[in-house]
XYZ file of C-alpha atoms in Angstrom:
707
model
C 21.686 73.223 39.822
C 25.157 75.083 40.250
C 24.469 77.488 37.058
C 21.517 78.835 39.103
C 23.751 78.990 42.801
C 26.109 80.800 40.633
C 23.768 83.239 39.332
C 22.674 84.310 42.549
C 25.609 85.098 43.872
C 26.231 87.410 41.113
C 22.872 89.063 41.784
C 24.247 89.189 45.385
C 26.773 91.109 44.213
C 25.464 93.323 42.441
C 22.888 94.551 44.724
C 25.964 94.648 47.286
C 27.601 97.212 44.714
C 24.439 98.879 43.394
C 24.954 102.532 41.584
C 22.839 105.593 42.783
C 24.186 107.533 39.764
C 28.026 108.447 39.468
C 27.798 107.185 43.854
C 28.607 103.702 44.558
C 27.397 102.997 47.480
C 28.999 99.438 48.788
C 33.158 98.526 49.107
C 34.338 95.259 50.386
C 37.318 95.378 52.349
C 39.661 91.705 53.323
C 42.457 91.594 55.608
C 44.496 88.800 57.083
C 47.421 88.352 59.183
C 49.363 85.808 60.787
C 52.316 85.314 63.396
C 54.411 82.661 63.894
C 56.829 82.339 67.256
C 59.266 79.680 68.672
C 60.681 80.304 71.807
C 62.759 77.681 74.261
C 64.031 78.467 77.820
C 66.445 76.524 79.780
C 66.013 76.797 83.503
C 66.921 75.678 87.117
C 64.439 74.916 90.497
C 64.371 77.659 92.630
C 62.564 78.086 95.671
C 61.081 74.890 97.609
C 61.839 72.996 94.338
C 59.628 69.924 93.690
C 56.789 68.298 95.325
C 57.016 65.092 97.106
C 61.205 65.495 97.314
C 63.381 65.774 100.045
C 65.682 67.639 97.214
C 65.249 71.384 97.346
C 65.692 74.154 94.866
C 68.692 76.045 94.312
C 67.891 79.396 96.559
C 67.032 77.127 99.506
C 69.449 75.219 99.378
C 72.351 78.521 99.232
C 70.372 79.786 102.278
C 70.800 76.118 104.051
C 74.576 75.536 102.786
C 77.237 75.365 106.001
C 79.135 78.929 105.668
C 82.141 76.968 106.296
C 81.922 74.705 102.997
C 82.498 75.620 99.557
C 79.316 74.602 97.703
C 81.330 74.550 94.245
C 82.835 71.631 95.432
C 80.054 69.030 93.659
C 82.130 66.386 92.554
C 84.679 64.507 93.809
C 87.983 63.891 91.684
C 86.918 60.614 90.463
C 83.593 62.130 88.741
C 81.182 61.114 92.078
C 79.029 63.334 93.862
C 80.692 64.808 96.722
C 78.577 64.549 100.369
C 79.338 66.304 103.277
C 77.814 63.652 105.398
C 79.244 60.483 103.520
C 77.676 57.997 105.554
C 76.324 59.877 108.664
C 73.128 60.285 107.216
C 70.802 59.035 104.006
C 71.153 60.760 100.573
C 66.940 61.578 100.846
C 68.234 64.055 104.083
C 70.803 65.728 102.336
C 70.700 69.663 102.007
C 71.501 69.228 97.970
C 73.644 71.131 96.386
C 73.304 74.497 94.771
C 76.106 73.724 91.690
C 74.417 69.968 91.425
C 70.778 71.324 91.128
C 72.052 73.383 88.141
C 74.028 70.916 86.133
C 72.427 68.176 86.451
C 68.590 68.543 87.498
C 67.260 70.297 84.126
C 64.556 72.027 82.780
C 63.669 73.084 79.607
C 60.375 74.081 77.662
C 60.125 75.114 73.931
C 56.775 76.493 72.848
C 55.537 77.184 69.465
C 52.783 79.359 68.499
C 50.952 80.507 65.423
C 48.201 82.924 65.355
C 46.512 84.712 63.129
C 42.923 86.108 61.967
C 41.162 86.978 58.413
C 38.661 90.290 58.740
C 36.441 91.364 56.009
C 34.458 95.059 56.625
C 32.054 95.611 53.638
C 30.364 99.755 53.533
C 26.694 99.287 52.227
C 26.016 103.113 52.955
C 28.821 105.781 54.016
C 26.598 105.455 57.763
C 26.454 101.680 58.207
C 29.634 99.362 57.458
C 29.354 94.954 58.537
C 32.215 94.026 59.792
C 33.377 89.872 60.239
C 36.165 88.646 62.357
C 37.709 85.344 62.868
C 40.441 84.822 64.537
C 42.629 81.451 66.225
C 45.274 81.381 68.563
C 47.529 77.968 68.586
C 50.135 77.188 70.347
C 51.753 73.939 71.256
C 54.213 73.970 75.161
C 56.492 71.073 75.410
C 57.786 70.413 79.086
C 60.456 68.259 80.310
C 62.285 67.991 84.145
C 65.735 65.776 84.463
C 66.739 64.870 87.965
C 70.110 63.302 87.794
C 70.776 60.199 89.474
C 71.793 60.454 92.887
C 70.160 63.661 93.642
C 68.989 64.276 97.114
C 65.359 62.911 96.196
C 63.204 60.337 97.348
C 64.947 56.687 97.132
C 62.209 55.941 94.214
C 64.635 59.021 92.145
C 67.533 58.360 93.404
C 68.202 56.333 90.041
C 67.029 59.615 88.077
C 63.887 60.713 87.145
C 62.300 61.838 84.238
C 58.596 63.765 83.847
C 57.199 65.331 80.702
C 54.133 67.407 79.323
C 53.447 68.206 75.795
C 50.092 70.955 76.219
C 48.437 72.030 73.285
C 46.167 75.062 73.223
C 43.508 75.871 70.323
C 41.439 78.761 70.578
C 38.913 79.790 67.701
C 37.357 83.189 68.125
C 34.435 84.393 65.287
C 32.484 88.228 65.494
C 30.095 89.299 63.084
C 29.711 93.486 63.904
C 27.267 95.687 61.993
C 27.937 99.478 62.801
C 25.609 102.652 61.868
C 27.444 106.750 62.447
C 25.374 109.318 61.203
C 25.298 112.852 62.256
C 22.024 115.097 62.233
C 22.640 118.256 62.959
C 23.866 119.182 66.332
C 24.326 115.266 67.091
C 26.467 112.755 65.986
C 24.714 108.965 66.535
C 26.000 105.866 66.597
C 25.495 101.650 67.873
C 26.446 98.142 67.155
C 24.881 95.168 67.547
C 26.879 91.678 66.888
C 26.929 88.205 67.518
C 30.089 86.246 68.288
C 31.225 83.089 69.949
C 34.096 81.529 70.885
C 36.147 77.451 71.645
C 38.900 77.079 73.858
C 40.416 73.157 73.904
C 43.353 71.816 75.752
C 44.607 68.895 75.528
C 47.854 67.940 78.168
C 50.036 65.108 78.020
C 52.297 64.387 80.728
C 54.685 61.149 81.062
C 57.055 61.288 84.149
C 58.818 57.781 84.690
C 61.901 57.016 87.279
C 64.991 54.350 87.828
C 67.098 54.496 84.783
C 68.779 50.972 83.705
C 71.310 53.023 81.782
C 73.330 55.921 83.185
C 73.277 58.899 81.794
C 70.727 58.002 78.610
C 66.937 60.158 79.591
C 64.543 58.206 78.032
C 61.166 56.432 78.120
C 62.459 53.603 76.462
C 65.453 52.986 79.012
C 62.567 52.678 82.032
C 60.718 49.836 82.834
C 56.967 49.673 82.040
C 56.370 49.047 86.246
C 58.241 52.518 86.419
C 56.315 54.745 84.092
C 53.089 56.865 84.413
C 51.117 58.621 81.725
C 48.200 60.423 82.208
C 46.267 62.539 79.338
C 43.633 65.814 79.919
C 41.181 67.083 77.737
C 39.075 69.772 78.633
C 36.899 71.699 76.300
C 34.582 75.382 76.563
C 32.480 77.187 74.382
C 30.903 80.729 74.886
C 28.963 82.923 72.078
C 26.649 85.922 72.718
C 25.214 88.705 71.795
C 26.049 92.669 72.140
C 25.020 95.931 70.746
C 26.530 99.653 71.863
C 24.562 103.578 71.388
C 26.268 106.151 70.898
C 25.876 109.482 70.895
C 27.453 113.403 71.396
C 26.265 116.566 70.740
C 28.539 119.573 70.335
C 31.279 117.638 70.793
C 30.816 118.032 74.397
C 28.205 116.335 76.001
C 29.230 112.234 74.784
C 27.167 109.147 76.488
C 27.461 104.900 75.491
C 25.583 102.916 76.886
C 26.135 98.846 75.678
C 24.416 95.558 76.369
C 25.390 91.657 76.443
C 24.655 88.123 76.566
C 26.315 85.405 77.112
C 25.468 82.249 76.739
C 28.726 79.760 78.351
C 29.576 76.383 78.350
C 30.604 76.055 81.853
C 27.267 76.694 83.658
C 24.044 74.410 84.062
C 21.933 74.854 81.526
C 19.223 76.807 83.333
C 22.319 79.279 84.322
C 24.408 79.724 81.604
C 22.978 83.008 80.842
C 24.030 86.009 81.720
C 23.169 89.529 80.818
C 25.324 92.537 81.880
C 25.221 96.497 80.606
C 26.975 99.774 80.929
C 26.159 103.100 80.854
C 28.571 105.978 80.670
C 28.489 109.598 79.945
C 31.292 112.789 80.219
C 30.699 116.588 79.721
C 33.556 118.578 78.298
C 33.243 121.610 79.732
C 35.835 123.525 78.154
C 33.467 123.731 75.314
C 31.320 126.391 76.911
C 35.337 128.077 78.709
C 36.824 129.081 75.141
C 37.291 132.549 76.389
C 39.107 131.433 79.567
C 43.243 130.938 78.217
C 44.641 129.074 80.794
C 41.802 126.547 80.759
C 43.479 124.252 77.810
C 41.138 121.217 78.026
C 38.337 119.930 80.358
C 36.339 117.299 81.027
C 34.085 115.202 83.815
C 33.491 112.010 83.670
C 30.809 108.790 85.054
C 30.611 105.013 84.379
C 28.792 102.635 85.580
C 29.191 98.412 83.902
C 28.342 94.695 85.101
C 30.458 92.236 84.037
C 29.107 88.495 84.275
C 31.955 85.624 84.230
C 31.519 82.067 83.631
C 33.271 78.912 85.464
C 36.184 76.551 84.736
C 35.000 74.056 82.294
C 33.857 70.886 84.442
C 32.963 72.305 87.797
C 29.562 71.443 87.922
C 30.084 67.459 88.060
C 32.088 65.025 90.405
C 34.205 62.354 88.437
C 35.943 59.297 89.297
C 39.820 59.079 89.705
C 41.301 57.170 86.838
C 41.889 53.388 87.536
C 45.086 52.237 90.244
C 46.436 50.234 92.696
C 44.976 51.132 96.304
C 45.420 50.128 99.571
C 45.674 46.123 99.275
C 47.331 46.373 96.130
C 43.543 46.549 95.076
C 42.838 48.175 91.342
C 39.670 50.143 91.496
C 39.230 53.672 91.149
C 37.161 56.426 93.309
C 35.492 59.608 93.435
C 37.871 63.173 92.923
C 37.878 64.748 95.607
C 36.130 67.695 94.541
C 32.746 67.558 94.462
C 31.039 68.799 91.706
C 28.311 71.726 91.646
C 25.440 71.484 89.345
C 23.645 74.563 91.112
C 26.406 76.888 90.103
C 25.944 80.588 88.431
C 27.959 83.116 86.812
C 30.164 85.892 89.332
C 29.016 89.337 88.511
C 30.874 92.304 88.727
C 30.001 95.950 89.383
C 32.209 98.951 88.654
C 31.694 102.775 89.431
C 33.781 105.204 88.689
C 33.785 109.231 88.457
C 36.799 111.118 87.423
C 38.114 114.639 85.905
C 40.762 115.474 83.035
C 42.033 118.836 83.449
C 44.779 120.508 80.823
C 45.858 123.795 81.545
C 48.391 126.401 79.634
C 48.495 124.542 76.773
C 49.667 120.911 77.668
C 52.323 122.499 80.086
C 50.398 121.157 83.397
C 47.932 118.408 83.444
C 45.798 116.396 85.676
C 43.648 113.619 85.377
C 41.527 111.979 88.821
C 39.048 109.342 89.378
C 37.492 107.740 91.960
C 36.219 103.946 91.355
C 34.322 101.056 93.501
C 34.747 97.002 92.156
C 32.590 94.710 93.654
C 31.959 91.324 92.614
C 29.160 89.091 94.094
C 28.511 85.249 94.155
C 32.571 84.726 93.624
C 33.223 81.493 92.416
C 35.410 79.807 94.991
C 36.433 76.042 96.055
C 37.222 76.566 100.073
C 38.239 73.328 101.468
C 35.317 70.985 103.293
C 35.358 68.909 106.011
C 36.342 65.069 104.882
C 33.474 63.906 106.317
C 31.825 65.066 103.206
C 33.755 62.705 101.116
C 35.359 65.348 99.474
C 38.178 68.145 99.902
C 37.166 71.110 97.897
C 34.117 72.169 95.924
C 33.123 75.141 93.936
C 30.138 76.833 94.982
C 29.136 81.161 94.948
C 29.911 82.461 98.054
C 31.612 85.818 98.890
C 31.306 89.062 98.025
C 34.556 91.433 97.357
C 34.883 94.755 97.765
C 37.418 97.708 95.897
C 37.634 101.078 95.917
C 40.003 103.640 95.576
C 42.126 106.520 93.671
C 44.037 107.147 91.195
C 45.797 110.218 90.098
C 48.574 111.421 87.053
C 49.971 114.949 87.374
C 51.887 116.053 84.446
C 53.629 118.587 82.500
C 56.335 120.334 81.038
C 58.566 122.238 83.750
C 60.963 123.311 80.803
C 60.649 124.158 77.639
C 63.153 126.288 75.035
C 64.529 125.962 71.992
C 67.240 123.059 72.530
C 66.271 121.300 76.515
C 62.792 120.378 76.722
C 62.072 118.296 80.455
C 58.630 116.411 80.482
C 57.756 114.607 83.302
C 54.469 112.763 84.892
C 53.839 111.372 88.686
C 50.969 108.580 89.300
C 49.744 107.920 92.127
C 47.231 105.352 93.416
C 45.429 103.420 96.670
C 42.906 101.040 97.055
C 41.401 98.802 99.638
C 39.777 95.499 98.942
C 37.543 93.256 102.087
C 35.529 90.389 101.881
C 32.263 89.776 103.525
C 29.431 87.173 102.789
C 31.472 83.961 102.804
C 29.311 80.997 103.475
C 28.251 80.414 106.564
C 31.171 78.434 109.197
C 33.614 79.848 106.785
C 35.238 82.994 108.332
C 38.539 82.875 106.087
C 39.158 82.735 102.812
C 42.462 80.743 101.641
C 43.234 82.556 98.469
C 46.434 80.402 97.919
C 48.205 76.772 98.443
C 50.789 79.067 99.848
C 51.898 78.368 103.166
C 55.216 79.125 104.805
C 55.523 78.050 108.380
C 51.946 78.537 109.555
C 51.811 82.234 107.489
C 48.844 81.836 104.594
C 47.716 84.454 102.201
C 44.156 84.677 103.597
C 40.603 86.912 102.922
C 39.000 87.478 106.136
C 35.024 87.568 106.135
C 34.466 91.428 106.855
C 37.464 92.351 106.768
C 40.960 92.973 104.531
C 41.104 90.872 101.242
C 44.482 90.965 100.718
C 45.333 89.686 104.671
C 47.830 87.304 105.670
C 46.670 84.593 108.533
C 48.891 83.046 111.150
C 49.653 82.742 114.564
C 50.378 84.384 117.633
C 52.090 83.696 121.261
C 49.408 84.218 124.043
C 49.576 87.458 125.568
C 48.281 89.221 128.579
C 45.531 91.851 128.922
C 48.668 94.297 128.449
C 50.685 92.808 126.108
C 53.145 90.685 128.017
C 53.874 87.527 126.367
C 52.902 84.211 128.468
C 55.942 81.827 129.103
C 54.947 78.441 130.082
C 56.389 78.235 134.184
C 57.804 74.951 133.597
C 59.987 75.768 130.270
C 60.507 79.280 130.188
C 58.741 79.018 126.654
C 56.389 81.522 125.199
C 52.819 79.878 124.744
C 50.525 79.386 122.298
C 47.102 78.101 121.833
C 48.688 77.010 118.350
C 45.539 78.554 115.716
C 47.135 79.946 112.711
C 43.431 81.668 112.264
C 44.766 84.955 113.268
C 44.892 87.905 111.127
C 48.433 89.314 111.090
C 48.610 91.811 108.288
C 47.861 92.891 105.781
C 49.365 92.608 102.188
C 47.607 95.580 99.840
C 49.574 98.872 99.975
C 48.709 102.591 100.962
C 49.933 104.008 98.316
C 51.811 103.340 94.955
C 52.936 104.853 91.758
C 55.862 106.065 89.668
C 57.344 108.740 88.757
C 58.680 109.360 85.297
C 60.805 112.074 83.388
C 62.037 112.619 80.143
C 65.183 115.359 79.563
C 65.798 116.333 75.588
C 68.780 118.581 74.784
C 68.911 118.857 71.147
C 69.244 114.900 70.072
C 70.036 113.641 73.313
C 67.596 112.273 75.546
C 67.738 110.660 79.214
C 64.426 108.998 80.828
C 63.975 107.319 83.882
C 61.111 105.590 85.922
C 60.954 105.634 89.172
C 58.283 103.438 91.219
C 57.870 103.382 94.525
C 55.122 101.700 97.484
C 54.213 103.333 101.123
C 53.207 100.386 103.902
C 51.732 97.160 102.747
C 52.820 93.991 104.933
C 55.302 91.253 103.497
C 55.989 88.364 104.880
C 59.728 87.271 104.738
C 59.530 83.799 105.042
C 63.092 83.638 103.384
C 63.596 84.860 107.288
C 61.840 82.369 108.440
C 63.258 79.672 106.431
C 66.590 80.998 107.680
C 65.763 81.251 111.211
C 64.471 77.428 111.443
C 67.637 76.407 110.125
C 70.130 78.102 112.515
C 71.230 80.020 109.203
C 69.787 83.577 110.569
C 71.911 86.262 111.976
C 69.407 86.366 114.706
C 70.655 82.667 115.610
C 74.491 83.472 115.459
C 74.526 83.627 119.566
C 74.386 79.087 120.587
C 76.368 79.569 123.591
C 72.957 81.741 125.614
C 69.702 82.423 125.589
C 67.232 85.052 127.787
C 63.294 84.763 127.164
C 61.397 86.944 129.235
C 57.953 86.935 129.987
C 55.129 86.804 132.825
C 54.018 83.372 134.042
C 50.908 83.112 135.855
C 51.438 82.783 139.927
C 47.630 82.574 140.962
C 44.023 84.372 140.576
C 40.912 83.394 138.795
C 39.931 82.414 134.998
C 38.655 85.625 134.599
C 41.074 87.460 136.507
C 44.169 86.226 136.224
C 47.705 86.923 137.774
C 50.589 86.849 136.018
C 54.706 87.914 137.327
C 57.012 89.249 135.371
C 59.996 86.365 135.282
C 63.312 86.307 133.069
C 64.611 82.586 131.871
C 68.201 82.292 130.675
C 69.762 79.339 129.108
C 73.381 78.625 128.581
C 74.677 76.450 126.042
C 76.627 74.276 128.310
C 74.231 73.700 131.467
C 71.063 70.937 131.883
C 68.050 71.997 133.255
C 64.666 70.157 134.728
C 62.583 70.433 132.211
C 59.174 68.763 132.886
C 61.427 66.277 135.061
C 63.955 65.621 132.081
C 67.430 66.606 132.373
C 67.515 68.805 128.922
C 70.932 70.266 127.553
C 70.347 73.882 127.096
C 71.660 73.693 123.888
C 68.950 71.261 123.104
C 66.136 74.337 124.224
C 68.477 76.626 122.726
C 68.005 75.292 118.925
C 64.728 74.789 120.218
C 63.575 77.975 120.650
C 64.199 79.336 117.545
C 63.352 76.251 115.257
C 59.976 75.972 116.946
C 58.988 78.713 119.756
C 60.190 81.807 117.891
C 58.129 81.328 114.713
C 54.685 80.481 116.960
C 54.561 84.263 116.505
C 54.207 84.749 112.696
C 54.772 88.877 113.211
C 58.389 88.130 113.927
C 58.767 87.383 110.313
C 56.173 90.553 109.447
C 57.435 93.989 107.415
C 55.652 97.061 106.995
C 57.090 97.581 103.508
C 58.334 100.876 101.936
C 60.641 101.033 98.677
C 61.510 103.262 95.837
C 63.232 101.625 92.457
C 64.711 102.915 89.502
C 61.972 100.906 87.353
C 64.188 101.564 83.823
C 66.768 104.103 82.576
C 67.402 105.054 79.158
C 69.695 107.270 77.773
C 69.279 107.787 73.649
C 71.159 109.400 70.579
C 69.423 110.915 67.642
C 72.059 110.300 65.066
C 70.524 110.923 61.765
C 71.858 114.487 62.371
C 73.444 117.135 60.181
C 76.572 114.734 59.918
C 74.373 112.001 58.749
C 73.098 113.804 56.360
C 76.212 114.759 54.923
C 77.770 111.695 55.052
C 75.390 110.932 52.400
C 73.259 107.836 54.451
C 69.754 109.529 54.654
C 69.372 108.510 51.224
C 69.741 105.337 52.667
C 68.377 105.331 56.135
C 65.943 107.339 56.960
C 66.733 107.544 60.760
C 69.112 105.834 63.125
C 68.810 106.214 66.584
C 71.708 104.464 69.280
C 69.748 103.743 73.093
C 71.299 102.453 76.044
C 69.292 101.420 78.363
C 69.425 99.762 82.203
C 66.419 97.820 84.411
C 66.074 97.317 87.924
C 69.222 99.047 88.739
C 68.816 100.659 92.022
C 66.174 99.991 95.266
C 65.884 101.524 98.336
C 63.771 100.478 101.125
C 63.361 98.572 104.704
C 62.667 95.770 103.867
C 65.745 93.257 105.039
C 64.716 90.416 102.586
C 65.990 89.658 98.825
C 63.682 91.527 97.019
C 60.124 92.779 98.547
C 58.629 92.405 94.916
C 58.849 88.662 94.829
C 56.741 86.475 96.388
C 56.017 82.686 96.565
C 54.358 80.741 93.921
C 50.647 80.224 93.552
C 47.432 81.961 92.286
C 45.089 82.383 93.713
C 41.361 81.203 93.172
C 39.937 85.201 93.590
C 43.264 86.879 92.347
C 45.065 88.264 94.666
C 47.792 84.805 94.760
C 51.004 85.038 96.853
C 51.802 88.564 96.581
C 53.356 89.798 100.093
C 54.834 86.051 100.968
C 58.213 86.061 99.760
C 60.103 82.652 100.446
C 63.480 82.471 98.846
C 62.795 83.642 95.214
C 65.379 85.226 92.650
C 64.997 88.858 92.969
C 63.979 91.058 89.764
C 67.156 90.718 87.390
C 69.187 93.647 86.656
C 70.458 94.136 83.514
C 71.707 96.681 80.998
C 71.062 97.115 76.872
C 72.230 98.877 74.235
C 70.625 98.744 70.928
C 70.022 100.880 67.015
C 67.121 101.238 65.730
C 67.231 102.100 61.984
C 64.220 103.338 59.499
C 64.567 102.808 56.479
């Protein structure tokens, strides 16, 4: 049997490498590559810190820290923790010292990763070849968080807490593709057909424990079993499909490309797991007909249309139970997860259309590239909140269409070119407008992220902006005057938090890149800019409600002006303009209760002012020096005369700076920072700044050698 198999293999090889006279038709090429990396990161808690904890992150603590206290002093002389209000409040109510967070709360992760692929191609004829690739990507990330004892966290963790997770990711892909290319007269014809398969597996092991028995010994062996929690999650996803492409061109002037692909996904119900999506594109190089026009070097018109399908996350079609645990009353049991499965789910579909032109003038001294596009997504897979009367909080459903349209323009050229000096410049500009429609019945707002600061949330409004912000408002008269409560003198509100108060999408973004070369010296820099688009300054909100904002500096007096209703009907009310002034050392009769002016002033800034979410909105512009680089080519005449060119083929020294300059009307730390959290449909929390860490400015120097 073995001899028969070997004989068949030999016959196959002979067929693949058959000869027609002296012409060899078969050629087999093999290749492989592998890469290994190891990354370790030490970090600290920033922003809002830990969930379900009284302790805060480093930046949140900095913003709230008392101005007359030195935050660098976080230890007493005997080594114990220094507390500003020792004995006056519970530890969990403290504002955590930022230096304590950095030195006693440790966060680290390390990732070990290996990627690689093996490929083989076989040249059957001069116009037909077959390629096969198999690839893998595997990594293991280990995360560890240690909260030191005596931290301003919930009581269970005040003797220390430790959590670890091991996230293992394995991805395998297989791709078999047959390519065809043939020239027939003035036509270039091509095509391909292929099959692909991929599998993604993840495993996440989590361990958490608290209340260390021996101080400063961070190990799960130092925690009693009752204070340890372990969990493991497995996930597997498979996707495979067939695809094909047809290509044709005529005289290097007319081009046509048509593709089709069908996927089968394991994450969708059986009846919906197959979905097909095509594309078609073409271009016309009209400069081929204008070769006698000297000032036009190249001109092309292009157009394309495509439809793309997208499957769901694993396991969202089924409803699962929570792991067994202790319920109310001390009973051990299980129950439904708060996420309901949807066995009728189908794929998302995105259709895109683009037309554009590419022009080059004067031998490339001036270039222009313009594109207009639409990108519309239908049957988005969303997870809106349900009424809890259904027994669930979330469910994955198909609902909501997202429409994007915009333009992109790039102008580049070489304004100056001579023997020793060259100036190259490029400016890019883009504008996008995104809207949402056809949300589920009864769902007028889609909250695209879990991030909320005050009453402000990233939100998409049915029939309105995709990257909106919802929030609350003061009540106002028809002519815009703030309505005050006649008894308290404070602004009134209907307490709704669903008003559209802004749009996070910029009106225009772009970059301006320049490169100046003089002999062996090169200076290049990139400026990027943004015009318009709202940012919610959550840092300003946070500091205002805590009395740390500049606007709250006056604690002795407060004046509030607005309109008070004095009569009329509900349809036509009558208002009278009034002004209320409150002094800190005075008492006022508020609804029959004598209230100090100091408390009224504090309540205004910590509560009433924040009910007008627009108080913290900024329509933002910026100009940022994204990068600047100065380099010098060392391989000049002295380099050669020193004999170094025999060993080193080239050498360049480079000094680079990043994020060195920012000009903006935004008063927060950095308009580019955003609160953490990814959105279910991709807009995340961009445009909501909450005690963030600004982009890091950096300077680097390096020497590049070529041997």
